[in-house]
Each structure stands twice: as C-alpha cells, then as structure tokens.
Short mmCIF file of C-alpha atoms in Angstrom, two decimals:
data_model
loop_
_atom_site.label_atom_id
_atom_site.label_comp_id
_atom_site.label_asym_id
_atom_site.label_seq_id
_atom_site.Cartn_x
_atom_site.Cartn_y
_atom_site.Cartn_z
CA UNK A 81 -50.89 234.19 -23.53
CA UNK A 82 -48.34 235.51 -21.03
CA UNK A 83 -45.83 232.94 -22.25
CA UNK A 84 -46.24 234.17 -25.83
CA UNK A 85 -45.67 237.77 -24.73
CA UNK A 86 -42.63 236.85 -22.62
CA UNK A 87 -41.09 234.77 -25.40
CA UNK A 88 -41.70 237.52 -27.95
CA UNK A 89 -40.00 240.07 -25.69
CA UNK A 90 -37.06 237.77 -24.99
CA UNK A 91 -36.50 237.07 -28.69
CA UNK A 92 -37.25 240.56 -30.00
CA UNK A 93 -33.64 241.61 -30.50
CA UNK A 94 -32.82 238.45 -32.48
CA UNK A 95 -36.01 238.86 -34.51
CA UNK A 96 -35.08 242.46 -35.34
CA UNK A 97 -31.60 241.42 -36.40
CA UNK A 98 -32.75 238.51 -38.59
CA UNK A 99 -35.89 240.29 -39.90
CA UNK A 100 -38.03 237.27 -39.04
CA UNK A 101 -39.61 235.81 -35.94
CA UNK A 102 -37.69 233.18 -34.06
CA UNK A 103 -38.95 229.61 -34.06
CA UNK A 104 -39.51 229.92 -30.31
CA UNK A 105 -41.78 232.95 -30.74
CA UNK A 106 -43.75 231.25 -33.52
CA UNK A 107 -44.25 228.18 -31.33
CA UNK A 108 -45.38 230.31 -28.39
CA UNK A 109 -47.84 232.23 -30.58
CA UNK A 110 -49.18 228.95 -31.95
CA UNK A 111 -49.62 227.54 -28.46
CA UNK A 112 -51.49 230.71 -27.47
CA UNK A 113 -54.17 229.79 -30.04
CA UNK A 114 -54.03 232.69 -32.48
CA UNK A 115 -54.23 230.59 -35.66
CA UNK A 116 -57.27 228.67 -34.41
CA UNK A 117 -59.02 231.68 -32.88
CA UNK A 118 -61.60 232.20 -35.64
CA UNK A 119 -61.52 228.69 -37.14
CA UNK A 120 -64.95 226.99 -37.21
CA UNK A 121 -65.62 224.69 -34.26
CA UNK A 122 -66.32 221.77 -36.57
CA UNK A 123 -62.61 221.81 -37.44
CA UNK A 124 -61.53 222.15 -33.81
CA UNK A 125 -61.30 225.94 -33.76
CA UNK A 126 -62.55 228.43 -31.19
CA UNK A 127 -64.87 230.75 -33.17
CA UNK A 128 -63.58 233.37 -30.74
CA UNK A 129 -64.40 237.02 -30.23
CA UNK A 130 -62.76 240.17 -31.53
CA UNK A 131 -62.32 241.49 -28.00
CA UNK A 132 -60.36 238.39 -27.02
CA UNK A 133 -58.01 238.52 -29.98
CA UNK A 134 -57.49 242.27 -29.57
CA UNK A 135 -56.47 241.91 -25.92
CA UNK A 136 -54.24 238.92 -26.68
CA UNK A 137 -52.46 240.60 -29.59
CA UNK A 138 -51.96 243.81 -27.61
CA UNK A 139 -50.39 241.73 -24.84
CA UNK A 140 -47.96 240.12 -27.27
CA UNK A 141 -47.32 243.55 -28.77
CA UNK A 142 -45.87 244.74 -25.46
CA UNK A 143 -43.09 242.25 -26.02
CA UNK A 144 -42.74 242.47 -29.81
CA UNK A 145 -45.08 244.25 -32.21
CA UNK A 146 -43.84 242.13 -35.12
CA UNK A 147 -44.90 238.97 -33.31
CA UNK A 148 -48.27 240.52 -32.48
CA UNK A 149 -48.74 241.63 -36.09
CA UNK A 150 -48.16 238.13 -37.45
CA UNK A 151 -50.28 236.59 -34.68
CA UNK A 152 -53.32 238.79 -35.27
CA UNK A 153 -53.06 238.34 -39.05
CA UNK A 154 -52.85 234.56 -38.72
CA UNK A 155 -56.06 234.81 -36.70
CA UNK A 156 -57.76 237.17 -39.17
CA UNK A 157 -56.84 235.04 -42.18
CA UNK A 158 -58.39 232.01 -40.52
CA UNK A 159 -61.60 234.02 -40.35
CA UNK A 160 -61.41 234.67 -44.08
CA UNK A 161 -60.60 231.05 -44.91
CA UNK A 162 -63.74 230.03 -43.02
CA UNK A 163 -65.71 231.57 -45.91
CA UNK A 164 -64.24 229.15 -48.45
CA UNK A 165 -66.36 226.22 -49.67
CA UNK A 166 -66.50 223.29 -47.27
CA UNK A 167 -64.13 221.09 -49.25
CA UNK A 168 -61.50 223.82 -49.32
CA UNK A 169 -61.82 224.29 -45.56
CA UNK A 170 -61.27 220.58 -45.10
CA UNK A 171 -58.04 220.73 -47.09
CA UNK A 172 -56.74 223.44 -44.78
CA UNK A 173 -58.00 222.24 -41.39
CA UNK A 174 -58.76 218.57 -41.90
CA UNK A 175 -55.80 217.58 -39.73
CA UNK A 176 -56.21 220.30 -37.10
CA UNK A 177 -57.04 223.97 -36.58
CA UNK A 178 -53.59 225.37 -35.80
CA UNK A 179 -52.76 226.28 -39.38
CA UNK A 180 -50.95 229.56 -40.03
CA UNK A 181 -52.29 231.38 -43.09
CA UNK A 182 -50.50 234.33 -44.70
CA UNK A 183 -52.32 236.54 -47.19
CA UNK A 184 -51.91 239.17 -49.88
CA UNK A 185 -55.34 240.64 -50.51
CA UNK A 186 -54.92 244.39 -50.99
CA UNK A 187 -54.11 245.41 -53.60
CA UNK A 188 -54.96 242.40 -55.76
CA UNK A 189 -52.21 241.25 -58.08
CA UNK A 190 -51.42 238.52 -60.59
CA UNK A 191 -54.19 237.08 -62.74
CA UNK A 192 -56.71 234.25 -62.67
CA UNK A 193 -58.23 232.59 -65.73
CA UNK A 194 -61.12 230.10 -65.78
CA UNK A 195 -60.17 226.52 -66.61
CA UNK A 196 -61.97 223.23 -66.23
CA UNK A 197 -63.07 222.82 -62.57
CA UNK A 198 -60.97 225.67 -61.32
CA UNK A 199 -58.72 228.63 -62.01
CA UNK A 200 -55.28 229.10 -63.49
CA UNK A 201 -53.56 231.45 -61.04
CA UNK A 202 -50.19 233.11 -61.40
CA UNK A 203 -48.41 236.28 -60.41
CA UNK A 204 -46.43 238.18 -57.80
CA UNK A 205 -47.74 239.58 -54.52
CA UNK A 206 -46.02 241.96 -52.12
CA UNK A 207 -46.25 242.43 -48.35
CA UNK A 208 -47.23 238.92 -47.29
CA UNK A 209 -46.66 239.24 -43.55
CA UNK A 210 -45.75 236.05 -41.71
CA UNK A 211 -45.17 234.06 -44.89
CA UNK A 212 -41.90 232.53 -43.65
CA UNK A 213 -43.81 230.55 -41.02
CA UNK A 214 -47.10 230.04 -42.90
CA UNK A 215 -48.53 226.77 -44.16
CA UNK A 216 -51.16 228.23 -46.50
CA UNK A 217 -51.62 231.43 -48.50
CA UNK A 218 -54.64 233.51 -49.46
CA UNK A 219 -53.91 235.39 -52.69
CA UNK A 220 -56.23 237.92 -54.36
CA UNK A 221 -56.20 238.22 -58.14
CA UNK A 222 -58.50 239.74 -60.78
CA UNK A 223 -60.35 237.45 -63.18
CA UNK A 224 -58.50 238.07 -66.43
CA UNK A 225 -61.35 237.16 -68.79
CA UNK A 226 -64.33 238.78 -67.05
CA UNK A 227 -65.69 242.26 -67.76
CA UNK A 228 -64.68 244.60 -64.97
CA UNK A 229 -62.06 242.09 -63.81
CA UNK A 230 -63.76 241.10 -60.51
CA UNK A 231 -61.35 239.93 -57.84
CA UNK A 232 -61.27 236.45 -56.36
CA UNK A 233 -59.29 235.04 -53.43
CA UNK A 234 -57.47 231.72 -53.74
CA UNK A 235 -56.09 229.39 -51.08
CA UNK A 236 -52.72 227.94 -52.09
CA UNK A 237 -50.34 225.75 -50.08
CA UNK A 238 -47.34 227.77 -48.93
CA UNK A 239 -44.96 225.26 -50.53
CA UNK A 240 -46.23 226.28 -53.99
CA UNK A 241 -44.93 229.84 -53.81
CA UNK A 242 -41.40 231.20 -54.02
CA UNK A 243 -40.57 233.80 -51.36
CA UNK A 244 -38.29 236.72 -52.23
CA UNK A 245 -36.64 238.50 -49.31
CA UNK A 246 -37.82 242.06 -49.97
CA UNK A 247 -38.94 243.31 -46.53
CA UNK A 248 -36.36 245.54 -44.86
CA UNK A 249 -38.45 248.23 -43.22
CA UNK A 250 -37.57 250.36 -40.19
CA UNK A 251 -40.63 249.21 -38.26
CA UNK A 252 -42.22 245.76 -37.90
CA UNK A 253 -38.90 244.45 -39.15
CA UNK A 254 -39.49 240.88 -38.01
CA UNK A 255 -42.82 240.36 -39.78
CA UNK A 256 -41.11 239.00 -42.88
CA UNK A 257 -43.61 240.83 -45.07
CA UNK A 258 -41.91 239.58 -48.20
CA UNK A 259 -42.87 239.16 -51.85
CA UNK A 260 -44.21 235.82 -53.10
CA UNK A 261 -44.28 234.51 -56.64
CA UNK A 262 -46.59 231.78 -57.88
CA UNK A 263 -45.98 230.10 -61.22
CA UNK A 264 -49.05 229.08 -63.22
CA UNK A 265 -51.02 226.80 -60.87
CA UNK A 266 -54.51 225.33 -61.14
CA UNK A 267 -56.56 226.11 -58.03
CA UNK A 268 -59.82 224.15 -57.68
CA UNK A 269 -63.14 225.93 -57.19
CA UNK A 270 -63.25 224.55 -53.65
CA UNK A 271 -60.35 226.82 -52.72
CA UNK A 272 -61.66 230.05 -54.22
CA UNK A 273 -64.18 232.69 -53.22
CA UNK A 274 -64.97 236.21 -54.50
CA UNK A 275 -63.17 238.93 -52.57
CA UNK A 276 -66.51 240.65 -52.12
CA UNK A 277 -67.74 237.69 -50.06
CA UNK A 278 -64.74 237.93 -47.73
CA UNK A 279 -65.28 241.65 -47.27
CA UNK A 280 -69.03 241.30 -46.67
CA UNK A 281 -68.87 238.36 -44.25
CA UNK A 282 -71.19 235.38 -44.04
CA UNK A 283 -74.72 236.73 -44.17
CA UNK A 284 -76.33 233.38 -43.37
CA UNK A 285 -78.57 233.47 -40.33
CA UNK A 286 -76.75 230.63 -38.54
CA UNK A 287 -73.19 231.89 -39.09
CA UNK A 288 -71.15 232.54 -35.93
CA UNK A 289 -70.69 236.22 -35.21
CA UNK A 290 -66.97 236.20 -36.01
CA UNK A 291 -67.74 234.99 -39.55
CA UNK A 292 -70.82 237.15 -40.10
CA UNK A 293 -69.03 240.42 -39.38
CA UNK A 294 -67.92 242.36 -42.47
CA UNK A 295 -64.19 242.93 -42.79
CA UNK A 296 -64.30 246.65 -42.04
CA UNK A 297 -66.27 246.14 -38.81
CA UNK A 298 -63.28 244.56 -37.07
CA UNK A 299 -60.30 244.70 -39.42
CA UNK A 300 -59.00 248.10 -38.32
CA UNK A 301 -59.07 247.36 -34.62
CA UNK A 302 -57.14 244.11 -35.16
CA UNK A 303 -54.49 246.02 -37.11
CA UNK A 304 -54.25 248.44 -34.17
CA UNK A 305 -53.70 245.79 -31.49
CA UNK A 306 -49.90 245.44 -31.96
CA UNK A 307 -49.55 249.23 -31.82
CA UNK A 308 -51.63 249.42 -28.63
CA UNK A 309 -49.35 246.94 -26.90
CA UNK A 310 -46.17 248.56 -28.21
CA UNK A 311 -47.36 252.01 -27.10
CA UNK A 312 -48.15 250.69 -23.63
CA UNK A 313 -44.66 249.23 -23.34
CA UNK A 314 -43.06 252.39 -24.76
CA UNK A 315 -44.68 254.36 -21.95
CA UNK A 316 -43.24 251.94 -19.39
CA UNK A 317 -39.74 252.20 -20.85
CA UNK A 318 -39.96 255.99 -21.02
CA UNK A 319 -41.20 256.21 -17.41
CA UNK A 320 -38.19 254.22 -16.27
CA UNK A 321 -35.92 256.77 -17.96
CA UNK A 322 -37.88 259.75 -16.60
CA UNK A 323 -37.60 258.51 -13.03
CA UNK A 324 -33.82 258.00 -13.21
CA UNK A 325 -31.70 260.82 -11.82
CA UNK A 326 -29.36 262.55 -14.26
CA UNK A 327 -25.94 263.88 -13.26
CA UNK A 328 -26.61 266.45 -10.57
CA UNK A 329 -29.42 264.40 -9.05
CA UNK A 330 -32.28 265.88 -11.07
CA UNK A 331 -34.75 263.49 -12.65
CA UNK A 332 -36.32 264.34 -16.02
CA UNK A 333 -39.73 263.74 -14.45
CA UNK A 334 -39.13 266.61 -12.03
CA UNK A 335 -39.37 269.10 -14.91
CA UNK A 336 -42.80 270.59 -15.63
CA UNK A 337 -42.44 270.20 -19.40
CA UNK A 338 -41.72 266.48 -19.03
CA UNK A 339 -44.66 266.03 -16.67
CA UNK A 340 -46.96 267.65 -19.23
CA UNK A 341 -45.73 265.36 -22.01
CA UNK A 342 -46.17 262.34 -19.79
CA UNK A 343 -49.74 263.35 -18.97
CA UNK A 344 -50.65 263.91 -22.60
CA UNK A 345 -49.09 260.71 -23.89
CA UNK A 346 -50.43 258.50 -21.11
CA UNK A 347 -53.94 259.88 -21.61
CA UNK A 348 -53.80 259.39 -25.38
CA UNK A 349 -52.60 255.79 -25.06
CA UNK A 350 -55.29 254.95 -22.51
CA UNK A 351 -58.00 256.71 -24.53
CA UNK A 352 -56.99 254.94 -27.73
CA UNK A 353 -57.11 251.54 -26.06
CA UNK A 354 -60.48 252.26 -24.48
CA UNK A 355 -61.87 253.32 -27.85
CA UNK A 356 -60.52 250.16 -29.51
CA UNK A 357 -61.97 247.95 -26.78
CA UNK A 358 -65.35 249.60 -27.32
CA UNK A 359 -65.01 248.97 -31.06
CA UNK A 360 -64.22 245.31 -30.36
CA UNK A 361 -67.33 244.97 -28.20
CA UNK A 362 -69.36 246.62 -30.96
CA UNK A 363 -68.00 244.10 -33.47
CA UNK A 364 -68.82 241.20 -31.13
CA UNK A 365 -72.33 242.00 -29.94
CA UNK A 366 -73.73 245.14 -31.60
CA UNK A 367 -76.04 245.20 -34.57
CA UNK A 368 -74.18 244.65 -37.83
CA UNK A 369 -75.02 247.85 -39.69
CA UNK A 370 -73.35 250.23 -42.09
CA UNK A 371 -73.30 252.83 -39.33
CA UNK A 372 -71.56 250.52 -36.82
CA UNK A 373 -68.99 249.55 -39.43
CA UNK A 374 -68.30 253.19 -40.25
CA UNK A 375 -67.89 254.13 -36.58
CA UNK A 376 -65.42 251.30 -36.04
CA UNK A 377 -63.40 252.32 -39.10
CA UNK A 378 -63.36 255.91 -37.85
CA UNK A 379 -62.32 254.93 -34.34
CA UNK A 380 -59.53 252.61 -35.47
CA UNK A 381 -57.93 255.27 -37.65
CA UNK A 382 -58.14 257.91 -34.94
CA UNK A 383 -56.95 255.54 -32.20
CA UNK A 384 -53.82 254.56 -34.08
CA UNK A 385 -53.11 258.23 -34.79
CA UNK A 386 -53.33 258.97 -31.06
CA UNK A 387 -50.98 256.06 -30.33
CA UNK A 388 -48.46 257.29 -32.89
CA UNK A 389 -48.67 260.88 -31.61
CA UNK A 390 -48.23 259.77 -28.00
CA UNK A 391 -45.24 257.53 -28.67
CA UNK A 392 -43.58 260.06 -30.97
CA UNK A 393 -43.87 262.68 -28.23
CA UNK A 394 -42.24 260.32 -25.73
CA UNK A 395 -39.48 259.49 -28.19
CA UNK A 396 -38.70 263.15 -28.90
CA UNK A 397 -38.68 263.95 -25.18
CA UNK A 398 -36.31 261.15 -24.19
CA UNK A 399 -32.58 261.58 -23.85
CA UNK A 400 -30.02 260.62 -26.48
CA UNK A 401 -29.36 257.19 -24.98
CA UNK A 402 -33.08 256.45 -24.86
CA UNK A 403 -33.33 257.16 -28.60
CA UNK A 404 -30.48 254.79 -29.52
CA UNK A 405 -31.34 252.81 -32.65
CA UNK A 406 -30.66 249.55 -30.81
CA UNK A 407 -32.79 250.52 -27.83
CA UNK A 408 -36.20 249.25 -26.85
CA UNK A 409 -37.97 252.60 -27.11
CA UNK A 410 -36.69 253.10 -30.65
CA UNK A 411 -38.13 249.72 -31.64
CA UNK A 412 -41.55 250.46 -30.18
CA UNK A 413 -41.55 253.95 -31.71
CA UNK A 414 -40.74 252.67 -35.21
CA UNK A 415 -43.23 249.81 -34.88
CA UNK A 416 -46.11 252.06 -33.81
CA UNK A 417 -45.42 254.56 -36.58
CA UNK A 418 -45.24 251.74 -39.14
CA UNK A 419 -48.60 250.34 -38.04
CA UNK A 420 -50.10 253.82 -38.20
CA UNK A 421 -48.93 254.20 -41.80
CA UNK A 422 -50.77 251.07 -42.99
CA UNK A 423 -53.18 251.70 -45.84
CA UNK A 424 -56.06 250.05 -43.98
CA UNK A 425 -55.76 252.72 -41.28
CA UNK A 426 -55.91 255.80 -43.51
CA UNK A 427 -58.28 258.42 -42.14
CA UNK A 428 -59.58 259.75 -45.47
CA UNK A 429 -61.58 256.68 -46.62
CA UNK A 430 -62.74 256.00 -43.06
CA UNK A 431 -63.94 259.59 -42.69
CA UNK A 432 -65.75 259.41 -46.02
CA UNK A 433 -67.50 256.17 -45.02
CA UNK A 434 -68.49 257.69 -41.68
CA UNK A 435 -69.89 260.85 -43.25
CA UNK A 436 -71.87 258.86 -45.81
CA UNK A 437 -73.30 256.61 -43.11
CA UNK A 438 -74.62 259.65 -41.27
CA UNK A 439 -76.27 260.94 -44.43
CA UNK A 440 -77.81 257.55 -45.13
CA UNK A 441 -79.17 257.03 -41.62
CA UNK A 442 -79.97 260.53 -40.54
CA UNK A 443 -77.46 261.31 -37.92
CA UNK A 444 -75.93 259.76 -34.73
CA UNK A 445 -73.36 257.08 -34.11
CA UNK A 446 -74.11 253.39 -33.77
#
C-alpha cells in the first residue's frame, strides 16, 4: 500500500497536468489490490472489509486524491458486480480478480428495452470516474417499456463504449470522470441486475458481509476516504509553512491566531477520521439495520464537511506562496472541496433518513 501512495504522490503533478492517472500510478494501485478487494473468493478476490479499504484509500489520498478516488471506486464497483448472476461474474473475473470496473449509476441515463435473452442498451452517461483505465463498465438505465421505468444495471466491456473527454474540474482533476456513449448493444441477462438489488445488498444468509451490506451503509465512508487522506496531507504541508520563519525571523505559528486555526483544523481532521473509522467498523461487524445505515450516512456527510471546513481554514490562513495554484496545498484543498460537493455526500437526504430512522425505531443511534 505504501508503494501505491508513494507512486501516486510522485506522479501527482503529471496526473494533474494530463487530467488522468499515470500508468505507473494505475499499476501501483492494481498491485495494492483495490480492484480485487471485494471480489468473491471463488474468483480469487479478497472479500475484504470496509475498514481495510477505507484506510488504504486514505493512505493513497495523502499522495493523490484522484488516485485514491479511482482506487476506492474500482473496489466498490467490484462489490456491485459481485451481485450479478454467476455467468456474468465469470465473464468479468474468469481470468483473474484484478479487473478495474468503472460505473455510471446515479443518475441513471440512456434506455434499456427487453429483447430475446437480454436487453438492448444505449445512451450517454456522465461522470464515469476511472474509465480511461477500466476494463468493464457498470451502466444504469431505466427500462423503457415498463411502467414506472424501473432502473437496471448492465455490465458492458469497456471497449464497447466511446469516451468523450469532458472532465476538466478544479478538483479531482486526474480522475478522468468523462462521458461515455454506448451505441445500441445487446446485453445478456447474465450481465444485468436491478439497481434496487445493488442498493439493498445480498440478503442471502450465506453472503459475505461485504456483499450483504446495503450501499448506503458503507458508500459514503468510501467516498470520504480520499478526502481524509488529502486533508491529513494538507495539514502536514501547512505545518511546514507555519514553522518556517518569515523575513524578520517570526514564524506564522508564533502568532496566536494561527495557533488557534491550527488547533481547530487538526481537531476537525482527526475527529472526522475517527468518526469514519467507527462507521467502517459498524459496516463490517454491526447489525445491518435501517438505523445503522442512517447513522453511517449522517456521519459520512458531517465528516466530509468537517474535512472541507478544516482544509479551507488552513488554505485561507496560508501565505500567498502557499496558495499558489500549482502548489501542493492548493491541490489538496480543491480535491477535498470537490469530494465534499459530491451528491452522495449531501447532508439533506442523510439527515432526513436519520430522522426517519429515529421515528421508526423509537430513538437512539445504532
């Protein structure tokens, strides 16, 4: 894992410039085992824990949040693909578990129509992080001919889609979260599953915990992992600046106002990471309940807000050279704020789910 973090840090400037991860970083992330982390053991995967993948992604995030973002999503999408029918899983992992899967699940797009022994799928999907280095895709589309247009997820080889270079964001620049277009393609039933099944998890009694967990129990904390690592590194970079004497021999850290901002930001970063680690443990070993899921959603949204607040405070406190657009602190600041703006980490729906869980179960947290 350390090699992946070191490689990501070494290549971060090139990745920012090119708006895609370097081949060296992708290889290091692959060797660290992210793609296989949640893959079923029968295909050679690890069926790993959420705590493990959170810590690993946060470590990579110290070097490059874009690399950590792609890494944790490649892991998460393997977890979703494990809910496909057996034949579809074999197509993906029959030759080995280290298969990188990109996805466009929310919001659904395109359309799917029933045909003999499968589905006719076509459309355009935005924000497919990591697609440049993926081998398979998971694409969510509504069923065009069904009342209510229920949504299904389809596994499609990466070579079948056309990628349009549309991602040019300030933060997470190297994720390559581009737009993909799929011309009308027949996808067999073996490579399709209702989106509701992916969100609910495998309810079978013998399913490994990482596949049984519903998406909202662990999804938010995995999204937060790159931001946790980037915030940790931002604090290190800022501390280096604060301890360096300015002209006249006075260090920024000798000022009371700077000391206060350091204390606040350091405490918020540490508290956020502790809360996310607790959420990961809850996802791994706690009872799978509506209340536990709601608490984890709540904690992920609040933790990432603390991380963004802490890093933004450090950024605004730093000197002009520290805030240079080409500097390391600027990269971590923009990455953390971009993660915090993700739709999956919005407080409003998480707060609503938490409040409803309390009403349904009569009070306290999981």
